[in-house]
């Protein structure tokens, strides 16, 4: 039975996905993920949101190929074609990924197993990615079934690992081990134990930082790749002053000065 569950750990909300036996993503599960994420976003006690798989060895295997095959048959029967300039409406998965990127709260993918296709695309939309060590694969292998990635697997991947690496992964459908994903810059860390446990450690650190500063930092860095430099610098100056004027910064700076600390030991 497929299921999306949310568990609260102090200031972190861990959203887990289960769809045995294969761990495929479905249209129904995407809707459940979006609702769970919105609920975690609205919860004022939650400072960090984590996505993980509920079953060992599977984060999200990939999107259910049977659903895609059914849709392909319908489109073929109608003779539909979609050139690159054609308008295609936003889907729930697009809304979910945009909400993750636009959220003021940091989002971590605790990749505890295979993450291909949609699974990798969900991880790419997150701010931080931790892959659990093991015999797991990450990547965008859609081309092996005649497709291109359709939910950010070309655009976000290229922004994360660079054009050359993204071309290799997408055009050849190459899948990476956790260690290879770390070497390529696809993930930030590989955990020897539970990816969720390491994600919760990171969430604990994030929970002690200024929520205002974390939200502003996330926004500025994400927008840097799509904003003109002068515009980005203007936003950075404005949000720097906004954090400087915040009660959190006032308290932290005053304490650091009183205790004679600097960035080496703050």
XYZ file of N, CA and C in Angstrom:
798
model
N 0.840 -1.198 0.000
C 0.000 0.000 0.000
C 0.874 1.246 0.000
N 0.605 2.183 -0.897
C 1.390 3.413 -0.965
C 1.009 4.338 0.179
N 2.003 5.112 0.641
C 1.749 5.960 1.799
C 2.782 7.078 1.872
N 2.327 8.259 2.254
C 3.203 9.383 2.566
C 2.943 9.761 4.015
N 3.996 9.775 4.821
C 3.839 10.077 6.244
C 4.795 11.192 6.638
N 4.393 11.974 7.636
C 5.243 13.038 8.171
C 5.496 12.773 9.646
N 6.765 12.810 10.031
C 7.138 12.646 11.435
C 7.949 13.867 11.857
N 7.620 14.392 13.031
C 8.310 15.579 13.532
C 9.434 15.168 14.470
N 10.628 15.678 14.208
C 11.796 15.487 15.067
C 12.246 16.872 15.512
N 11.912 17.276 16.731
C 12.250 18.618 17.207
C 11.750 19.660 16.196
N 12.684 20.353 15.513
C 12.260 21.403 14.578
C 12.287 20.945 13.123
N 12.405 19.630 12.899
C 12.452 19.094 11.530
C 11.232 18.225 11.253
N 10.709 18.341 10.035
C 9.626 17.471 9.576
C 10.190 16.535 8.523
N 10.122 15.227 8.782
C 10.608 14.230 7.831
C 9.418 13.620 7.105
N 9.352 13.850 5.803
C 8.276 13.320 4.968
C 8.800 12.066 4.276
N 8.186 10.927 4.575
C 8.657 9.664 4.008
C 7.650 9.104 3.014
N 8.176 8.432 2.008
C 7.360 7.869 0.931
C 7.517 6.356 0.924
N 6.389 5.661 0.840
C 6.418 4.206 0.757
C 5.466 3.749 -0.341
N 5.968 2.930 -1.258
C 5.109 2.338 -2.285
C 5.679 0.978 -2.671
N 5.576 0.007 -1.741
C 6.136 -1.312 -2.033
C 5.360 -2.010 -3.152
N 5.985 -2.969 -3.849
C 7.323 -3.481 -3.558
C 8.450 -2.744 -4.277
N 8.133 -1.880 -5.245
C 9.192 -1.302 -6.077
C 9.565 0.128 -5.722
N 8.686 0.844 -5.030
C 8.988 2.226 -4.675
C 8.804 3.202 -5.810
N 7.861 2.923 -6.721
C 7.620 3.824 -7.844
C 6.800 5.037 -7.401
N 6.995 6.149 -8.100
C 6.163 7.330 -7.887
C 4.947 7.240 -8.797
N 3.807 7.730 -8.292
C 2.567 7.727 -9.066
C 1.918 9.102 -8.984
N 0.935 9.329 -9.847
C 0.200 10.593 -9.824
C -0.426 10.828 -8.455
N -1.004 9.786 -7.872
C -1.636 9.909 -6.554
C -0.621 10.290 -5.485
N 0.541 9.660 -5.516
C 1.569 9.943 -4.512
C 2.121 11.356 -4.644
N 2.229 11.862 -5.859
C 2.693 13.242 -6.049
C 1.768 14.200 -5.311
N 0.451 13.992 -5.445
C -0.513 14.833 -4.744
C -0.359 14.743 -3.241
N -0.108 13.536 -2.726
C 0.084 13.362 -1.289
C 1.358 14.059 -0.821
N 2.417 13.969 -1.619
C 3.667 14.659 -1.278
C 3.460 16.165 -1.205
N 2.730 16.708 -2.169
C 2.478 18.147 -2.195
C 1.687 18.573 -0.968
N 0.667 17.818 -0.595
C -0.125 18.163 0.589
C 0.713 18.070 1.858
N 1.556 17.053 1.963
C 2.411 16.908 3.139
C 3.407 18.055 3.232
N 3.953 18.454 2.090
C 4.922 19.553 2.097
C 4.257 20.859 2.499
N 3.075 21.131 1.969
C 2.358 22.355 2.328
C 2.069 22.402 3.821
N 1.698 21.263 4.400
C 1.413 21.213 5.834
C 2.670 21.511 6.644
N 3.805 20.949 6.232
C 5.064 21.205 6.937
C 5.485 22.661 6.803
N 5.247 23.238 5.632
C 5.561 24.656 5.429
C 4.752 25.547 6.357
N 3.488 25.196 6.576
C 2.601 26.027 7.396
C 2.877 25.881 8.887
N 3.526 24.806 9.288
C 3.767 24.534 10.708
C 4.867 25.456 11.228
N 4.558 26.388 12.134
C 5.573 27.339 12.607
C 6.684 26.691 13.427
N 6.441 25.488 13.938
C 7.473 24.814 14.736
C 8.508 24.112 13.862
N 8.208 23.964 12.577
C 9.113 23.272 11.652
C 10.067 24.270 11.018
N 11.375 24.024 11.188
C 12.390 24.903 10.607
C 13.039 24.284 9.371
N 13.047 22.951 9.294
C 13.672 22.240 8.176
C 12.755 21.103 7.742
N 12.688 20.869 6.433
C 11.861 19.792 5.894
C 12.770 18.778 5.200
N 12.523 17.499 5.470
C 13.343 16.416 4.922
C 12.460 15.466 4.120
N 12.932 15.069 2.952
C 12.282 14.005 2.181
C 13.140 12.749 2.272
N 12.513 11.612 2.493
C 13.252 10.352 2.534
C 12.331 9.209 2.133
N 12.917 8.043 1.917
C 12.134 6.856 1.610
C 11.823 6.089 2.879
N 10.648 5.500 2.947
C 10.249 4.756 4.144
C 10.827 3.349 4.166
N 11.235 2.846 3.010
C 11.726 1.475 2.913
C 13.210 1.457 2.595
N 13.930 0.538 3.231
C 15.378 0.447 3.044
C 15.720 0.218 1.576
N 16.705 0.959 1.106
C 17.199 0.768 -0.255
C 16.446 1.496 -1.337
N 15.372 2.217 -0.958
C 14.587 2.934 -1.972
C 14.222 4.323 -1.464
N 14.724 5.347 -2.131
C 14.272 6.723 -1.887
C 12.980 6.888 -2.692
N 13.099 7.103 -3.968
C 11.999 6.942 -4.927
C 12.641 6.313 -6.156
N 12.228 5.097 -6.471
C 12.876 4.358 -7.555
C 12.849 5.164 -8.857
N 11.672 5.518 -9.305
C 11.433 6.397 -10.453
C 9.927 6.465 -10.644
N 9.468 7.219 -11.630
C 8.030 7.283 -11.884
C 7.561 5.948 -12.468
N 6.336 5.583 -12.140
C 5.767 4.312 -12.585
C 5.692 4.268 -14.116
N 6.447 3.357 -14.715
C 6.476 3.264 -16.176
C 5.126 2.839 -16.750
N 4.331 2.115 -15.976
C 3.006 1.710 -16.464
C 2.111 2.928 -16.665
N 2.180 3.896 -15.747
C 1.405 5.131 -15.914
C 1.867 5.892 -17.148
N 3.183 5.954 -17.335
C 3.715 6.665 -18.498
C 3.333 5.957 -19.793
N 3.337 4.629 -19.778
C 2.974 3.873 -20.980
C 1.516 4.119 -21.362
N 0.639 4.193 -20.357
C -0.775 4.472 -20.624
C -0.947 5.848 -21.253
N -0.249 6.836 -20.697
C -0.324 8.187 -21.244
C 0.246 8.236 -22.656
N 1.334 7.514 -22.886
C 1.946 7.481 -24.217
C 0.978 6.906 -25.253
N 0.267 5.849 -24.882
C -0.706 5.255 -25.813
C -1.812 6.247 -26.170
N -2.293 6.992 -25.172
C -3.358 7.967 -25.422
C -2.878 9.071 -26.358
N -1.672 9.573 -26.118
C -1.133 10.641 -26.962
C -0.890 10.144 -28.380
N -0.376 8.914 -28.489
C -0.140 8.344 -29.821
C -1.439 8.137 -30.578
N -2.477 7.716 -29.871
C -3.772 7.482 -30.520
C -4.359 8.771 -31.070
N -4.079 9.888 -30.371
C -4.589 11.188 -30.833
C -3.675 11.818 -31.871
N -2.478 11.291 -32.013
C -1.521 11.867 -32.948
C -0.950 13.189 -32.481
N -0.964 13.426 -31.160
C -0.480 14.700 -30.622
C 1.031 14.815 -30.751
N 1.494 16.033 -31.052
C 2.918 16.359 -31.037
C 3.084 17.673 -30.299
N 4.202 17.815 -29.614
C 4.423 19.005 -28.799
C 5.800 19.594 -29.103
N 5.882 20.565 -30.011
C 7.160 21.242 -30.249
C 7.570 22.022 -29.008
N 8.834 22.434 -28.966
C 9.362 23.023 -27.736
C 8.655 24.296 -27.310
N 8.011 25.010 -28.236
C 7.324 26.247 -27.876
C 5.873 26.002 -27.467
N 5.426 24.751 -27.513
C 4.037 24.449 -27.156
C 3.812 24.691 -25.667
N 2.641 25.216 -25.340
C 2.308 25.438 -23.929
C 1.851 24.129 -23.302
N 2.545 23.709 -22.259
C 2.125 22.533 -21.499
C 1.851 22.989 -20.075
N 0.666 22.725 -19.551
C 0.292 23.237 -18.232
C 1.147 22.648 -17.115
N 1.279 23.422 -16.053
C 2.033 22.982 -14.888
C 1.288 21.843 -14.199
N 2.044 20.834 -13.773
C 1.470 19.680 -13.089
C 1.744 19.778 -11.594
N 1.135 18.875 -10.818
C 1.347 18.909 -9.366
C 2.815 18.725 -9.017
N 3.539 17.906 -9.778
C 4.955 17.717 -9.481
C 5.738 19.014 -9.711
N 5.346 19.786 -10.716
C 6.003 21.068 -10.961
C 5.722 22.043 -9.822
N 4.475 22.037 -9.340
C 4.105 22.890 -8.207
C 4.907 22.490 -6.974
N 5.022 21.177 -6.730
C 5.787 20.695 -5.579
C 7.228 21.164 -5.647
N 7.876 20.966 -6.783
C 9.288 21.326 -6.896
C 9.487 22.836 -6.772
N 8.561 23.612 -7.349
C 8.660 25.066 -7.221
C 8.461 25.497 -5.775
N 7.523 24.850 -5.074
C 7.297 25.175 -3.667
C 8.536 24.859 -2.827
N 9.202 23.759 -3.143
C 10.426 23.400 -2.425
C 11.479 24.483 -2.612
N 11.675 24.904 -3.849
C 12.710 25.907 -4.136
C 12.350 27.269 -3.567
N 11.067 27.622 -3.588
C 10.642 28.940 -3.121
C 10.425 29.001 -1.617
N 10.404 27.866 -0.953
C 10.130 27.839 0.481
C 11.204 28.591 1.259
N 10.774 29.295 2.296
C 11.731 29.967 3.177
C 12.491 28.959 4.032
N 11.966 27.740 4.125
C 12.595 26.711 4.953
C 13.547 25.861 4.115
N 14.723 25.535 4.653
C 15.631 24.656 3.916
C 15.051 23.251 3.809
N 15.310 22.607 2.675
C 14.765 21.278 2.401
C 15.923 20.333 2.076
N 15.940 19.185 2.742
C 17.010 18.200 2.581
C 16.443 16.916 1.992
N 17.127 16.366 1.000
C 16.790 15.038 0.487
C 17.703 14.029 1.170
N 17.119 13.168 1.998
C 17.867 12.085 2.638
C 17.678 10.853 1.759
N 18.604 10.665 0.833
C 18.456 9.659 -0.227
C 18.944 8.314 0.304
N 18.011 7.515 0.786
C 18.365 6.262 1.452
C 18.367 5.055 0.516
N 18.341 5.313 -0.784
C 18.360 4.214 -1.742
C 18.268 4.725 -3.160
N 17.772 3.905 -4.056
C 17.700 4.278 -5.468
C 16.890 5.552 -5.675
N 17.425 6.437 -6.510
C 16.755 7.706 -6.836
C 17.016 8.004 -8.304
N 16.149 7.486 -9.142
C 16.305 7.689 -10.579
C 15.068 8.376 -11.135
N 15.221 9.050 -12.266
C 14.081 9.733 -12.859
C 13.467 10.723 -11.891
N 12.179 10.546 -11.573
C 11.492 11.452 -10.658
C 12.204 11.536 -9.309
N 12.735 10.417 -8.821
C 13.424 10.427 -7.533
C 14.611 11.363 -7.527
N 15.380 11.339 -8.605
C 16.525 12.240 -8.723
C 16.052 13.677 -8.906
N 14.963 13.866 -9.652
C 14.432 15.215 -9.875
C 13.926 15.837 -8.580
N 13.286 15.041 -7.722
C 12.869 15.545 -6.414
C 14.084 15.966 -5.601
N 15.114 15.129 -5.596
C 16.331 15.463 -4.858
C 16.976 16.739 -5.394
N 16.973 16.914 -6.716
C 17.569 18.106 -7.322
C 16.836 19.379 -6.925
N 15.535 19.284 -6.675
C 14.771 20.461 -6.265
C 15.071 20.861 -4.826
N 15.612 19.923 -4.044
C 15.920 20.205 -2.637
C 17.201 21.029 -2.525
N 17.357 21.688 -1.380
C 18.531 22.534 -1.167
C 19.783 21.715 -0.882
N 19.611 20.627 -0.161
C 20.742 19.773 0.216
C 20.393 18.319 -0.075
N 21.414 17.560 -0.489
C 21.218 16.157 -0.835
C 22.254 15.295 -0.126
N 21.758 14.335 0.654
C 22.619 13.380 1.349
C 22.284 11.990 0.823
N 23.273 11.294 0.286
C 23.054 9.939 -0.223
C 23.607 8.931 0.771
N 22.825 7.918 1.040
C 23.256 6.853 1.946
C 24.165 5.894 1.192
N 25.283 5.532 1.810
C 26.213 4.606 1.176
C 25.551 3.245 0.973
N 25.834 2.629 -0.150
C 25.250 1.321 -0.431
C 25.169 1.062 -1.921
N 24.573 -0.050 -2.273
C 24.456 -0.450 -3.677
C 23.234 0.222 -4.289
N 23.307 1.562 -4.395
C 22.180 2.352 -4.881
C 22.585 3.109 -6.142
N 21.593 3.569 -6.883
C 21.854 4.309 -8.111
C 21.068 5.610 -8.132
N 21.713 6.655 -8.647
C 21.080 7.948 -8.843
C 21.280 8.353 -10.297
N 20.294 9.019 -10.878
C 20.479 9.485 -12.244
C 19.184 9.740 -12.970
N 19.331 10.103 -14.231
C 18.193 10.410 -15.112
C 18.258 9.473 -16.315
N 17.810 8.225 -16.174
C 17.930 7.248 -17.265
C 16.743 7.206 -18.219
N 15.939 8.276 -18.241
C 14.723 8.267 -19.068
C 14.983 7.950 -20.531
N 16.148 8.337 -21.035
C 16.435 8.133 -22.460
C 16.452 6.649 -22.825
N 16.668 5.790 -21.839
C 16.710 4.350 -22.087
C 15.334 3.790 -22.434
N 14.268 4.560 -22.159
C 12.915 4.153 -22.569
C 12.326 5.172 -23.543
N 13.213 5.889 -24.257
C 12.771 6.779 -25.326
C 12.275 8.136 -24.889
N 12.596 8.556 -23.669
C 12.111 9.829 -23.144
C 13.266 10.754 -22.799
N 12.938 12.017 -22.578
C 13.851 12.931 -21.896
C 13.257 13.185 -20.517
N 14.071 13.585 -19.541
C 13.514 13.931 -18.237
C 12.461 15.026 -18.390
N 11.413 14.953 -17.583
C 10.313 15.895 -17.774
C 9.937 16.721 -16.571
N 10.734 16.651 -15.489
C 10.385 17.409 -14.283
C 11.617 18.058 -13.670
N 12.478 18.589 -14.535
C 13.666 19.289 -14.045
C 14.955 18.514 -14.189
N 14.874 17.301 -14.724
C 16.062 16.469 -14.811
C 17.101 16.907 -15.819
N 16.769 17.854 -16.697
C 17.799 18.465 -17.548
C 18.191 19.824 -16.982
N 17.206 20.632 -16.626
C 17.470 22.013 -16.236
C 18.144 22.123 -14.869
N 17.586 21.478 -13.867
C 18.200 21.560 -12.535
C 19.508 20.780 -12.486
N 19.554 19.648 -13.175
C 20.781 18.848 -13.167
C 21.948 19.637 -13.733
N 21.739 20.332 -14.860
C 22.815 21.124 -15.465
C 23.269 22.238 -14.535
N 22.340 22.825 -13.794
C 22.701 23.891 -12.862
C 23.488 23.360 -11.672
N 23.249 22.109 -11.308
C 23.920 21.526 -10.147
C 25.297 20.968 -10.504
N 25.389 20.202 -11.592
C 26.650 19.516 -11.897
C 27.381 20.100 -13.095
N 26.776 21.048 -13.814
C 27.403 21.623 -14.991
C 26.931 20.943 -16.268
N 27.105 21.645 -17.376
C 26.584 21.167 -18.658
C 27.221 19.857 -19.107
N 28.540 19.754 -19.016
C 29.228 18.565 -19.531
C 28.785 17.306 -18.796
N 28.744 17.377 -17.483
C 28.343 16.213 -16.691
C 26.874 15.880 -16.921
N 26.031 16.918 -16.987
C 24.600 16.686 -17.209
C 24.355 16.014 -18.556
N 25.081 16.440 -19.587
C 24.945 15.811 -20.905
C 25.283 14.323 -20.839
N 26.349 14.008 -20.149
C 26.758 12.602 -20.030
C 25.677 11.777 -19.329
N 25.146 12.320 -18.245
C 24.156 11.576 -17.468
C 22.835 11.433 -18.210
N 22.395 12.507 -18.872
C 21.080 12.494 -19.519
C 21.112 11.780 -20.868
N 22.095 12.090 -21.700
C 22.126 11.534 -23.060
C 22.462 10.041 -23.060
N 23.327 9.617 -22.138
C 23.654 8.195 -22.055
C 22.794 7.452 -21.032
N 22.013 8.190 -20.260
C 21.215 7.547 -19.222
C 22.070 6.920 -18.141
N 23.230 7.519 -17.896
C 24.181 6.941 -16.949
C 23.677 7.073 -15.516
N 23.843 6.011 -14.752
C 23.456 6.020 -13.350
C 24.700 5.997 -12.475
N 24.642 6.705 -11.368
C 25.801 6.890 -10.503
C 25.607 6.206 -9.160
N 26.699 5.697 -8.613
C 26.689 5.221 -7.234
C 26.727 6.436 -6.311
N 26.434 6.284 -5.020
C 26.535 7.428 -4.110
C 27.914 8.090 -4.142
N 28.979 7.288 -4.171
C 30.328 7.861 -4.203
C 30.561 8.639 -5.493
N 30.097 8.112 -6.611
C 30.236 8.817 -7.890
C 29.398 10.093 -7.903
N 28.212 10.025 -7.306
C 27.356 11.213 -7.232
C 28.021 12.308 -6.412
N 28.721 11.921 -5.358
C 29.444 12.899 -4.542
C 30.587 13.514 -5.340
N 31.328 12.686 -6.061
C 32.453 13.185 -6.857
C 31.987 14.133 -7.953
N 30.799 13.912 -8.510
C 30.257 14.767 -9.570
C 29.591 16.027 -9.020
N 29.414 16.103 -7.704
C 28.738 17.255 -7.119
C 27.228 17.138 -7.122
N 26.706 15.948 -7.431
C 25.258 15.753 -7.445
C 24.689 15.737 -6.034
N 25.466 15.201 -5.083
C 25.048 15.212 -3.681
C 26.100 15.946 -2.859
N 25.673 16.424 -1.683
C 26.582 17.169 -0.814
C 27.390 16.262 0.105
N 26.833 15.093 0.420
C 27.502 14.190 1.350
C 27.006 12.771 1.132
N 27.851 11.810 1.530
C 27.460 10.403 1.559
C 27.561 9.940 3.004
N 26.483 9.399 3.524
C 26.473 8.936 4.915
C 26.821 7.455 4.962
N 27.673 7.076 5.904
C 27.997 5.663 6.082
C 26.856 4.935 6.779
N 26.122 5.670 7.606
C 24.940 5.110 8.243
C 23.689 5.663 7.596
N 22.684 5.921 8.412
C 21.399 6.397 7.914
C 21.493 7.807 7.343
N 21.009 7.980 6.120
C 20.961 9.322 5.524
C 20.018 10.215 6.314
N 18.940 9.646 6.831
C 17.998 10.433 7.625
C 18.648 10.939 8.900
N 19.439 10.108 9.556
C 20.104 10.543 10.786
C 21.042 11.714 10.514
N 21.809 11.642 9.433
C 22.695 12.756 9.099
C 21.878 13.988 8.726
N 20.780 13.801 8.009
C 19.911 14.929 7.658
C 19.357 15.592 8.914
N 19.016 14.798 9.915
C 18.509 15.359 11.172
C 19.603 16.125 11.911
N 20.855 15.671 11.799
C 21.971 16.424 12.387
C 22.099 17.782 11.702
N 22.016 17.790 10.386
C 22.076 19.060 9.648
C 20.897 19.945 10.024
N 19.718 19.337 10.160
C 18.522 20.103 10.523
C 18.670 20.723 11.904
N 19.338 20.009 12.810
C 19.566 20.548 14.150
C 20.432 21.801 14.093
N 21.454 21.772 13.244
C 22.308 22.957 13.062
C 21.500 24.095 12.445
N 20.745 23.797 11.405
C 19.937 24.824 10.738
C 18.913 25.424 11.688
N 18.386 24.601 12.589
C 17.382 25.077 13.529
C 17.912 26.068 14.538
N 19.235 26.087 14.720
C 19.842 27.039 15.663
C 20.237 28.349 14.987
N 20.139 28.407 13.680
C 20.499 29.616 12.944
C 19.295 30.533 12.797
N 19.554 31.773 12.447
C 18.478 32.735 12.222
C 17.606 32.281 11.056
N 16.305 32.131 11.306
C 15.386 31.718 10.242
C 15.354 32.754 9.123
N 15.437 34.024 9.492
C 15.435 35.095 8.492
C 16.666 35.009 7.605
N 17.833 34.827 8.231
C 19.078 34.762 7.469
C 19.111 33.528 6.570
N 18.653 32.396 7.076
C 18.638 31.170 6.273
C 17.729 31.335 5.059
N 16.545 31.908 5.267
C 15.603 32.113 4.157
C 16.182 33.052 3.106
N 16.793 34.148 3.560
C 17.385 35.103 2.615
C 18.566 34.481 1.868
N 19.407 33.732 2.590
C 20.567 33.102 1.954
C 20.124 32.109 0.887
N 19.122 31.314 1.215
C 18.601 30.338 0.253
C 18.092 31.039 -0.999
N 17.322 32.085 -0.821
C 16.751 32.801 -1.966
C 17.847 33.411 -2.834
N 18.811 34.067 -2.208
C 19.859 34.742 -2.970
C 20.697 33.756 -3.782
N 21.074 32.645 -3.169
C 21.913 31.674 -3.874
C 21.143 31.024 -5.022
N 19.882 30.667 -4.787
C 19.091 30.047 -5.855
C 18.894 31.000 -7.033
N 18.716 32.281 -6.741
C 18.462 33.243 -7.812
C 19.732 33.682 -8.530
N 20.901 33.380 -7.955
C 22.159 33.850 -8.545
C 22.361 33.331 -9.964
N 21.911 32.107 -10.225
C 22.123 31.526 -11.546
C 21.197 32.043 -12.620
N 20.144 32.752 -12.230
C 19.161 33.213 -13.216
C 18.947 34.721 -13.162
N 19.747 35.416 -12.371
C 19.594 36.859 -12.192
C 20.825 37.578 -12.725
N 20.625 38.730 -13.351
C 21.758 39.564 -13.756
C 22.564 39.953 -12.514
N 23.898 40.031 -12.662
C 24.762 40.263 -11.507
C 24.381 41.524 -10.751
N 24.145 42.640 -11.460
C 23.841 43.887 -10.766
C 22.535 43.778 -9.992
N 21.574 43.037 -10.559
C 20.297 42.855 -9.867
C 20.483 41.978 -8.631
N 21.285 40.919 -8.772
C 21.551 40.046 -7.639
C 22.278 40.759 -6.519
N 23.238 41.607 -6.871
C 23.979 42.358 -5.854
C 23.077 43.349 -5.138
N 22.151 43.957 -5.871
C 21.200 44.871 -5.244
C 20.332 44.128 -4.225
N 19.830 42.947 -4.610
C 19.028 42.147 -3.680
C 19.860 41.731 -2.474
N 21.113 41.358 -2.717
C 21.986 40.943 -1.627
C 22.189 42.076 -0.630
N 22.431 43.290 -1.128
C 22.613 44.437 -0.229
C 21.363 44.675 0.609
N 20.199 44.611 -0.060
C 18.944 44.868 0.654
C 18.692 43.814 1.725
N 18.915 42.551 1.395
C 18.637 41.490 2.356
C 19.709 41.413 3.436
N 20.930 41.858 3.131
C 21.950 41.979 4.177
C 21.492 42.972 5.240
N 21.008 44.129 4.788
C 20.525 45.140 5.734
C 19.315 44.612 6.497
N 18.457 43.852 5.807
C 17.283 43.288 6.480
C 17.698 42.343 7.598
N 18.715 41.507 7.358
C 19.184 40.622 8.427
C 19.889 41.412 9.517
N 20.637 42.444 9.131
C 21.333 43.265 10.123
C 20.344 43.919 11.079
N 19.163 44.246 10.568
C 18.137 44.897 11.386
C 17.295 43.908 12.184
N 17.547 42.610 12.025
C 16.713 41.604 12.689
C 17.120 41.417 14.147
N 16.184 41.049 15.019
C 16.498 40.781 16.428
C 17.522 39.658 16.588
N 17.466 38.642 15.692
C 18.406 37.528 15.805
C 19.846 38.003 15.609
N 20.060 38.841 14.597
C 21.409 39.342 14.343
C 21.871 40.237 15.481
N 20.988 41.074 15.977
C 21.339 41.959 17.086
C 21.813 41.149 18.285
N 21.091 40.088 18.602
C 21.454 39.242 19.745
C 22.772 38.517 19.501
N 22.924 37.918 18.320
C 24.138 37.157 18.011
C 25.379 38.042 17.962
N 25.264 39.198 17.322
C 26.408 40.105 17.215
C 26.803 40.657 18.577
N 25.820 41.044 19.368
C 26.107 41.588 20.700
C 26.810 40.546 21.563
N 26.337 39.311 21.518
C 26.947 38.249 22.319
C 28.367 37.968 21.851
N 28.597 37.955 20.530
C 29.936 37.695 20.004
C 30.919 38.770 20.448
N 30.492 40.034 20.398
C 31.361 41.143 20.810
C 31.643 41.066 22.302
N 30.623 40.816 23.092
C 30.792 40.740 24.544
C 31.739 39.618 24.950
N 31.705 38.507 24.198
C 32.538 37.356 24.539
C 33.880 37.369 23.812
N 34.146 38.426 23.036
C 35.416 38.546 22.335
C 35.616 37.504 21.246
N 34.544 37.110 20.582
C 34.622 36.080 19.546
C 34.669 36.704 18.147
N 35.209 35.932 17.187
C 35.111 36.313 15.780
C 34.723 35.067 14.982
N 34.854 35.116 13.654
C 34.375 33.996 12.845
C 35.168 32.702 13.060
N 36.306 32.781 13.755
C 37.056 31.554 14.023
C 36.413 30.724 15.122
N 35.668 31.368 16.009
C 35.133 30.623 17.154
C 33.724 31.049 17.550
N 33.006 31.695 16.632
C 31.664 32.161 16.962
C 30.687 30.981 17.044
